[in-house]
Structure formats: structure tokens, C-alpha cells
Short mmCIF file of C-alpha atoms in Angstrom, two decimals:
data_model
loop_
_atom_site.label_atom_id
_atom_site.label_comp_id
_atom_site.label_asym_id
_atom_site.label_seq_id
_atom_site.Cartn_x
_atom_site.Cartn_y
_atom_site.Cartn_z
CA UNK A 55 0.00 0.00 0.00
CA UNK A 56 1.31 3.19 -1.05
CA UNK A 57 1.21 6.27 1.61
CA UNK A 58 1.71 9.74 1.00
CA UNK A 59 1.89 12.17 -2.22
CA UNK A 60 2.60 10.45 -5.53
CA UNK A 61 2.19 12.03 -9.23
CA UNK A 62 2.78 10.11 -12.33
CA UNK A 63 5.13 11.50 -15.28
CA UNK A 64 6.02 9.84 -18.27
CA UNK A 65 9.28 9.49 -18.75
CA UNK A 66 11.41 7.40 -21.06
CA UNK A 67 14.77 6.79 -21.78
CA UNK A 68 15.56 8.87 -24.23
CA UNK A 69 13.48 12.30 -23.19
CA UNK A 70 16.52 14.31 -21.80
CA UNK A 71 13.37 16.76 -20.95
CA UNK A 72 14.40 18.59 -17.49
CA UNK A 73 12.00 18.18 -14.99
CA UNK A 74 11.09 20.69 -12.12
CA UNK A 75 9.50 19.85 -8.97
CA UNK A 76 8.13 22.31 -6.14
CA UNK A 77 5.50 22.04 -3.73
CA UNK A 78 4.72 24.06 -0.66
CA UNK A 79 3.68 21.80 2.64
CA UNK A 80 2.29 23.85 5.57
CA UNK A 81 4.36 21.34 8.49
CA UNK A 82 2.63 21.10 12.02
CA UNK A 83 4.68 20.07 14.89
CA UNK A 84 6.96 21.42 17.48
CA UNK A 85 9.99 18.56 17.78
CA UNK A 86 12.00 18.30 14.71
CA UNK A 87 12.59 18.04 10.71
CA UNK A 88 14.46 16.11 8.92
CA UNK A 89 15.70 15.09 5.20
CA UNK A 90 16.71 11.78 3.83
CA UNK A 91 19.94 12.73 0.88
CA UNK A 92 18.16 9.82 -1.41
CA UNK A 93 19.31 12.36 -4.77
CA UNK A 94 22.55 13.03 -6.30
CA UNK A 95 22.70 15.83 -4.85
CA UNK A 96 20.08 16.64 -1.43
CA UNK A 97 20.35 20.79 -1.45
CA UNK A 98 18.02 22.10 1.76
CA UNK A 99 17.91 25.52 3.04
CA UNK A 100 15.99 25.76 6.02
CA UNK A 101 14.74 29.11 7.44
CA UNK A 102 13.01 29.59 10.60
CA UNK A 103 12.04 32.45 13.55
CA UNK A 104 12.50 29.66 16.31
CA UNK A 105 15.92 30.46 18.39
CA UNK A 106 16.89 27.63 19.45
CA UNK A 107 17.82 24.81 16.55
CA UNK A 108 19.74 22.03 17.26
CA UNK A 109 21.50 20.29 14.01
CA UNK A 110 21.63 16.61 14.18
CA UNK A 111 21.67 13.69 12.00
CA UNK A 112 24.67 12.45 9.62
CA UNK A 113 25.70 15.64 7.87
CA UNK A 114 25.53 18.77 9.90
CA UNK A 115 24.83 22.58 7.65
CA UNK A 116 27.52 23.78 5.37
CA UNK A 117 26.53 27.19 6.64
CA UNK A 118 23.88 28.76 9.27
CA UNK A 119 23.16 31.64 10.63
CA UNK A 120 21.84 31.79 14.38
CA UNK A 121 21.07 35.27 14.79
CA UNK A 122 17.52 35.75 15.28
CA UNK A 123 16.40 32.77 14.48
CA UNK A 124 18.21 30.59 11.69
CA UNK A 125 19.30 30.03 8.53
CA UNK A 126 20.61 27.02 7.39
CA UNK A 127 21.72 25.08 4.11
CA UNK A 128 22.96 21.88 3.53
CA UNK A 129 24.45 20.28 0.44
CA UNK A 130 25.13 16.36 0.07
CA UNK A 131 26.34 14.78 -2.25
CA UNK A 132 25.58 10.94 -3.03
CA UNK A 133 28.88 9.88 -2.48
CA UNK A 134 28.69 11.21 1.15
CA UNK A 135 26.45 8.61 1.80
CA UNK A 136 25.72 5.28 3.32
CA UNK A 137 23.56 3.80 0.32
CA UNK A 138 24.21 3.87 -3.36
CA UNK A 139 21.63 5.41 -5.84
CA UNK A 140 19.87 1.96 -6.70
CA UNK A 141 20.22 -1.19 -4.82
CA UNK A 142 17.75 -4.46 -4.52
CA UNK A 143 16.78 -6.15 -1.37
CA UNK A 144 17.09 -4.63 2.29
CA UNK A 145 20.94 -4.03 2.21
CA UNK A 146 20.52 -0.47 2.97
CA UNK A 147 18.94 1.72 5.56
CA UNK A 148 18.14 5.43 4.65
CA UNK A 149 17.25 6.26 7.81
CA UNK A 150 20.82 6.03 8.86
CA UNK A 151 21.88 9.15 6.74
CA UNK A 152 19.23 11.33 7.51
CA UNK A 153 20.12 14.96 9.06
CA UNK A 154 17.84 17.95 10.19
CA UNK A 155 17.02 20.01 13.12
CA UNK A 156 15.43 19.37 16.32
CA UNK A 157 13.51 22.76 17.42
CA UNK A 158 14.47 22.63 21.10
CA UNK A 159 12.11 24.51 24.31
CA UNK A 160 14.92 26.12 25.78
CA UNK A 161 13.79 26.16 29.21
CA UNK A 162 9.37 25.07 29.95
CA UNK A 163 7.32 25.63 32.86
CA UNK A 164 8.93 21.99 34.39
CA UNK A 165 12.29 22.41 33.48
CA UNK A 166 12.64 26.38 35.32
CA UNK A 167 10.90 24.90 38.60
CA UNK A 168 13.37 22.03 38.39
CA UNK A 169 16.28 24.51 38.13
CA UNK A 170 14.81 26.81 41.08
CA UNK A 171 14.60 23.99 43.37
CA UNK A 172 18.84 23.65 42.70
CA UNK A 173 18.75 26.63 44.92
CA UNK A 174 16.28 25.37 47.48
CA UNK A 175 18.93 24.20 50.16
CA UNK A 176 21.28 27.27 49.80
CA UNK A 177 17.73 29.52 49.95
CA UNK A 178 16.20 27.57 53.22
CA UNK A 179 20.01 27.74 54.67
CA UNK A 180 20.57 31.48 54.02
CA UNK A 181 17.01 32.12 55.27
CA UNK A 182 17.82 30.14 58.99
CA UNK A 183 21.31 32.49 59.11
CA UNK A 184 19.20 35.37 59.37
CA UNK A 185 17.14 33.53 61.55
CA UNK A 186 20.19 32.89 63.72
CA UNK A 187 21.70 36.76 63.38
CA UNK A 188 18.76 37.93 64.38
CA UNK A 189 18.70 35.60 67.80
CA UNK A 190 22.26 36.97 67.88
CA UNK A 191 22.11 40.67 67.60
CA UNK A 192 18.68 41.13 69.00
CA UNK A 193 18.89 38.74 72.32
CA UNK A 194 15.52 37.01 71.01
CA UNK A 195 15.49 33.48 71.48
CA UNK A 196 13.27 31.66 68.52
CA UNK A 197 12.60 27.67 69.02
CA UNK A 198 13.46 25.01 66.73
CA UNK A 199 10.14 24.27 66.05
CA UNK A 200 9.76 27.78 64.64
CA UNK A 201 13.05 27.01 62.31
CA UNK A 202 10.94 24.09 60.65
CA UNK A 203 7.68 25.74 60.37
CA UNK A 204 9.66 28.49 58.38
CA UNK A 205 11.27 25.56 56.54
CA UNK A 206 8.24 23.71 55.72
CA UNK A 207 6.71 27.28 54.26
CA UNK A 208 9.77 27.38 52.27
CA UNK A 209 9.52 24.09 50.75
CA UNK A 210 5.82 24.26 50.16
CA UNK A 211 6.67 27.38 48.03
CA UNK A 212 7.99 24.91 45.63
CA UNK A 213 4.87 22.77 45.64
CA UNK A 214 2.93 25.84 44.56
CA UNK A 215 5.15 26.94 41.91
CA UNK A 216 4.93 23.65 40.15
CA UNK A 217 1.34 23.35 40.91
CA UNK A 218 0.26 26.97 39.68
CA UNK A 219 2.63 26.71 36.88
CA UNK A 220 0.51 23.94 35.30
CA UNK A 221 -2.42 26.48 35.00
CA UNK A 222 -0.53 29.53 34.51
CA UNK A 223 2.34 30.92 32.96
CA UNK A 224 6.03 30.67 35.32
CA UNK A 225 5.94 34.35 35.55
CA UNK A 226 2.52 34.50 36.69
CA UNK A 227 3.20 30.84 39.26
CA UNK A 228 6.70 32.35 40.09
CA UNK A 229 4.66 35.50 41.54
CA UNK A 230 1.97 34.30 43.17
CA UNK A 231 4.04 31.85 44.62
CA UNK A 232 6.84 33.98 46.13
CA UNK A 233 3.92 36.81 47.47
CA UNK A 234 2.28 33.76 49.37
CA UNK A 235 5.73 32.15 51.05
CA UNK A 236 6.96 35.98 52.08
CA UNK A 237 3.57 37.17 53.36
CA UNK A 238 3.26 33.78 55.63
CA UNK A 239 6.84 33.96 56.67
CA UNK A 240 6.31 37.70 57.32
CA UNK A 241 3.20 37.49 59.37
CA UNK A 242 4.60 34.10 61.35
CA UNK A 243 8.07 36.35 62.12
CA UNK A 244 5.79 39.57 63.07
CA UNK A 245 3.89 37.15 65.46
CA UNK A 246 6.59 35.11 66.74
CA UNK A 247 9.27 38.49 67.50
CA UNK A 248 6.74 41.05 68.43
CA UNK A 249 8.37 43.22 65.82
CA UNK A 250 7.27 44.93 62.72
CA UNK A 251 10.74 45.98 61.92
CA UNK A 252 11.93 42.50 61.56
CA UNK A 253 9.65 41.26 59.95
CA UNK A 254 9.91 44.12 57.13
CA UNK A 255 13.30 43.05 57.59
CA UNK A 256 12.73 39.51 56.97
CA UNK A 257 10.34 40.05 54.45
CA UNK A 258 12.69 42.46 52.59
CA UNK A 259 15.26 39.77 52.06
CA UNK A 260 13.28 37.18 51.50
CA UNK A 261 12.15 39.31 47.83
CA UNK A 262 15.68 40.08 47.15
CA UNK A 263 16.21 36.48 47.25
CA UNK A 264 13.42 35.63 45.49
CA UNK A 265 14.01 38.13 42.49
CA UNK A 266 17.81 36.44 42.55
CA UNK A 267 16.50 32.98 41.78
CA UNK A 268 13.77 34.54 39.31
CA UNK A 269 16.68 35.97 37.48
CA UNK A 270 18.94 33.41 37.47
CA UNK A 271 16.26 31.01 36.20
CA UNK A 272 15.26 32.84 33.17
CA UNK A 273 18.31 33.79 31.79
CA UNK A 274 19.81 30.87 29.85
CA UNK A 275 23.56 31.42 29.06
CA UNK A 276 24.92 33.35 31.80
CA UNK A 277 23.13 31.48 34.82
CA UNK A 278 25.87 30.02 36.00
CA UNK A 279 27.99 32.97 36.09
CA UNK A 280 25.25 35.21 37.53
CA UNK A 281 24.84 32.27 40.37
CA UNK A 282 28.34 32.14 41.44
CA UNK A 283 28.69 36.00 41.47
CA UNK A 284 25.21 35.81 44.02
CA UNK A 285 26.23 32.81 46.05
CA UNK A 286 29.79 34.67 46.21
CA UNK A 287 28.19 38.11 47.22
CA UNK A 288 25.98 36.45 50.00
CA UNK A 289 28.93 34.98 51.55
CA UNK A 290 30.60 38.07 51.65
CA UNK A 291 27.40 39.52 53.69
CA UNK A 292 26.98 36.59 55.81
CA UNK A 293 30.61 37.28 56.63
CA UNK A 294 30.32 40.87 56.86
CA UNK A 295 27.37 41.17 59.34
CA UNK A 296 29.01 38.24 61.61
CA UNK A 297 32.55 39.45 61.64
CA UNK A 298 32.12 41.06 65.44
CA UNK A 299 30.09 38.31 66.60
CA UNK A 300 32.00 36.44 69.51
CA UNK A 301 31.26 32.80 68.70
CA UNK A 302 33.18 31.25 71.61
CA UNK A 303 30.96 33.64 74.01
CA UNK A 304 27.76 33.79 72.76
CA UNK A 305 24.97 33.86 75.20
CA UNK A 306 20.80 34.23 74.11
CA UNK A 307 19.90 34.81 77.48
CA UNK A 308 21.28 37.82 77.97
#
């Protein structure tokens, strides 16, 4: 049974008649496209808006162009091949010389939660320092059960984001997400410390360090580099702020 688009021509040995073929196919998918080289010569020029292409397959594109989305050509020849021009039998595969693109989602809704919860132990961590400071250079004493309620609002953050995000965009999950976690930790700390000033405080860093990991996460090729240059910066705070504390003296009850 014969599948897809077939048109009959006459042709016979001796018409050296030059023949012409074009047709325009509107495509639908989202994953990738790619070209068997079953001519003499297999010349494809691809253009496309989507930035992020990904050339793979047997022959990769004598020249492309990247910027703003891509331009690509490729040019094989049928002696760059794995099959000859005519064979009998099932000697040959070509499948195994095919080459295209894949059109690759840079970063979804599943794979930017995935990379925010990376940061989810350095986040809770930094968060229980200031905790700790605060018992420090304030003389208030907070329980450990307090430390893991905070914790547990932390984590459940995450739960929302990847729950919301299935209905919504990141963005919009990210935000409603973070508001929820700082407002609960805010109100807890204001409740717990008798204090509106720290819990602005807390509430204050806890959106800096939210708007640290929103950044990082949508940024694509400098992540890393923006990461270490935050982690590195925090340190130097941590550091900074704890530098006249006297750890072999310290004393809550005071």
C-alpha cells in the first residue's frame, strides 16, 4: 500500500526533458525536521524564527546563521552517503543518513521549577542564618520548632510553583508563589518576634532572594555565572554582618 503524495510523469529513456519539482507543505509540529539525501545531490535551506535549533543527523549545515532565528543550508552529495543510488533487497537503511534540526524549548514551565529547586537548600540555609543573626544581635530566642515551620513554608513554596505553573504561565506561578511564602513567613516572624521591623526586615530579604533565583532562572547562558557571582556576594554579607560576633561567648539569654 502506497502512503503519502505520488504524481505520475512519463518518462522514457531517451526524453533528456528537465523536470522541475516544487510544492509548498504547511508542516505542524513542534519537535523536529528532517531530510533523507536519497538524490545526487540533497540541497536544503531551512529558514526559521524559532531560536533555538539544534543540528543533528549524519551531515551537519555547510553554513547557518543563528542570529535571530536561523538560517541554514545543507548540500550532500551521493557519495557522502551510506547507500548507493539503486540497490535491490534490504541491504541499505536510509534512515541512517538522515540529518535535520530538532527545534528545542529552551527552558518550559517543568524544566525552570526544576532549576529553582537547585537553589532550594542554599535559599532555606541562608534564610535560617538570618534567623540565627537575628537571635544573635537582637537577644531574642526563637525555638526550633519555629526554624521548621519556616522551613516547611519554604519548601511548600515549591509545591505551589509547580502546581500553579501547570495552570498559569512561570511568571505569573513564580509570583503568586513567592507573594504567598513571604507574606506567611512575614506574618509568622511579626507574630513570633513582636516586631514589625523585623519582619519588614525579613520580608525584605526574603524578595531580594526571590528576584535572585527569578533571574537566574530565566536567563539561559549566563546562569551560572550570575549564580556564582550571588552565592559569592551572600557569603561576603553573611561574613560581613558576623565578623564582630563572639562565637566562643555567645549567650541568648542575655
Amino acid at each position: 500500500v502506497q502512503r503519502g503524495i505520488f504524481a505520475a510523469i512519463p518518462i522514457s529513456n531517451s526524453d533528456s526533458t528537465q523536470y522541475n519539482f516544487k510544492i509548498n507543505l504547511e508542516l505542524k509540529g513542534s519537535q523536529k525536521i528532517y531530510f533523507s539525501p536519497i538524490g545526487k545531490t540533497t540541497d536544503v535551506k531551512l529558514t526559521s524564527s524559532w531560536n533555538s535549533p539544534s543540528y543533528n543527523g549524519s551531515f551537519l549545515p555547510d553554513d547557518k546563521d543563528d542570529i535571530n532565528g536561523f538560517n541554514a543550508h545543507w548540500n550532500i552529495l551521493h557519495l557522502n552517503r551510506d547507500f548507493p543510488q539503486a540497490w535491490t533487497g534490504n541491504e541499505y537503511s536510509i534512515n541512517n543518513s538522515d540529518f535535520g534540526v530538532d527545534l528545542i524549548l529552551p527552558v518550559d514551565n517543568y524544566q525552570k521549577t526544576y532549576r529553582s529547586i537547585k537553589y532550594a537548600i542554599l535559599f532555606i540555609a541562608f534564610t535560617f542564618i538570618i534567623f540565627f543573626f537575628i537571635e544573635v544581635m537582637k537577644k531574642v530566642f526563637i525555638h526550633p520548632i519555629q526554624y521548621i515551620l519556616v522551613g516547611f513554608a519554604l519548601i511548600i513554596f515549591y509545591t505551589l510553583l509547580l502546581s500553579i505553573g501547570e495552570y498559569l504561565s512561570f511568571n505569573t506561578a513564580f509570583l503568586i508563589s513567592a507573594i504567598a511564602t513571604i507574606l506567611l513567613i512575614t506574618a509568622y516572624v511579626k507574630t513570633i518576634l513582636k516586631s514589625f521591623s523585623l519582619a519588614t526586615l525579613i520580608a525584605g530579604i526574603l524578595t531580594i532572594l526571590y528576584g535572585f533565583i527569578f533571574i537566574i532562572i530565566q536567563v539561559q547562558d549566563y546562569a551560572l555565572l550570575i549564580g556564582s557571582i550571588g552565592v559569592f556576594l551572600i557569603l561576603a554579607l553573611v561574613m560581613y554582618f558576623s565578623r564582630k560576633i563572639d562565637w566562643y561567648n555567645l549567650n541568648l539569654n542575655e
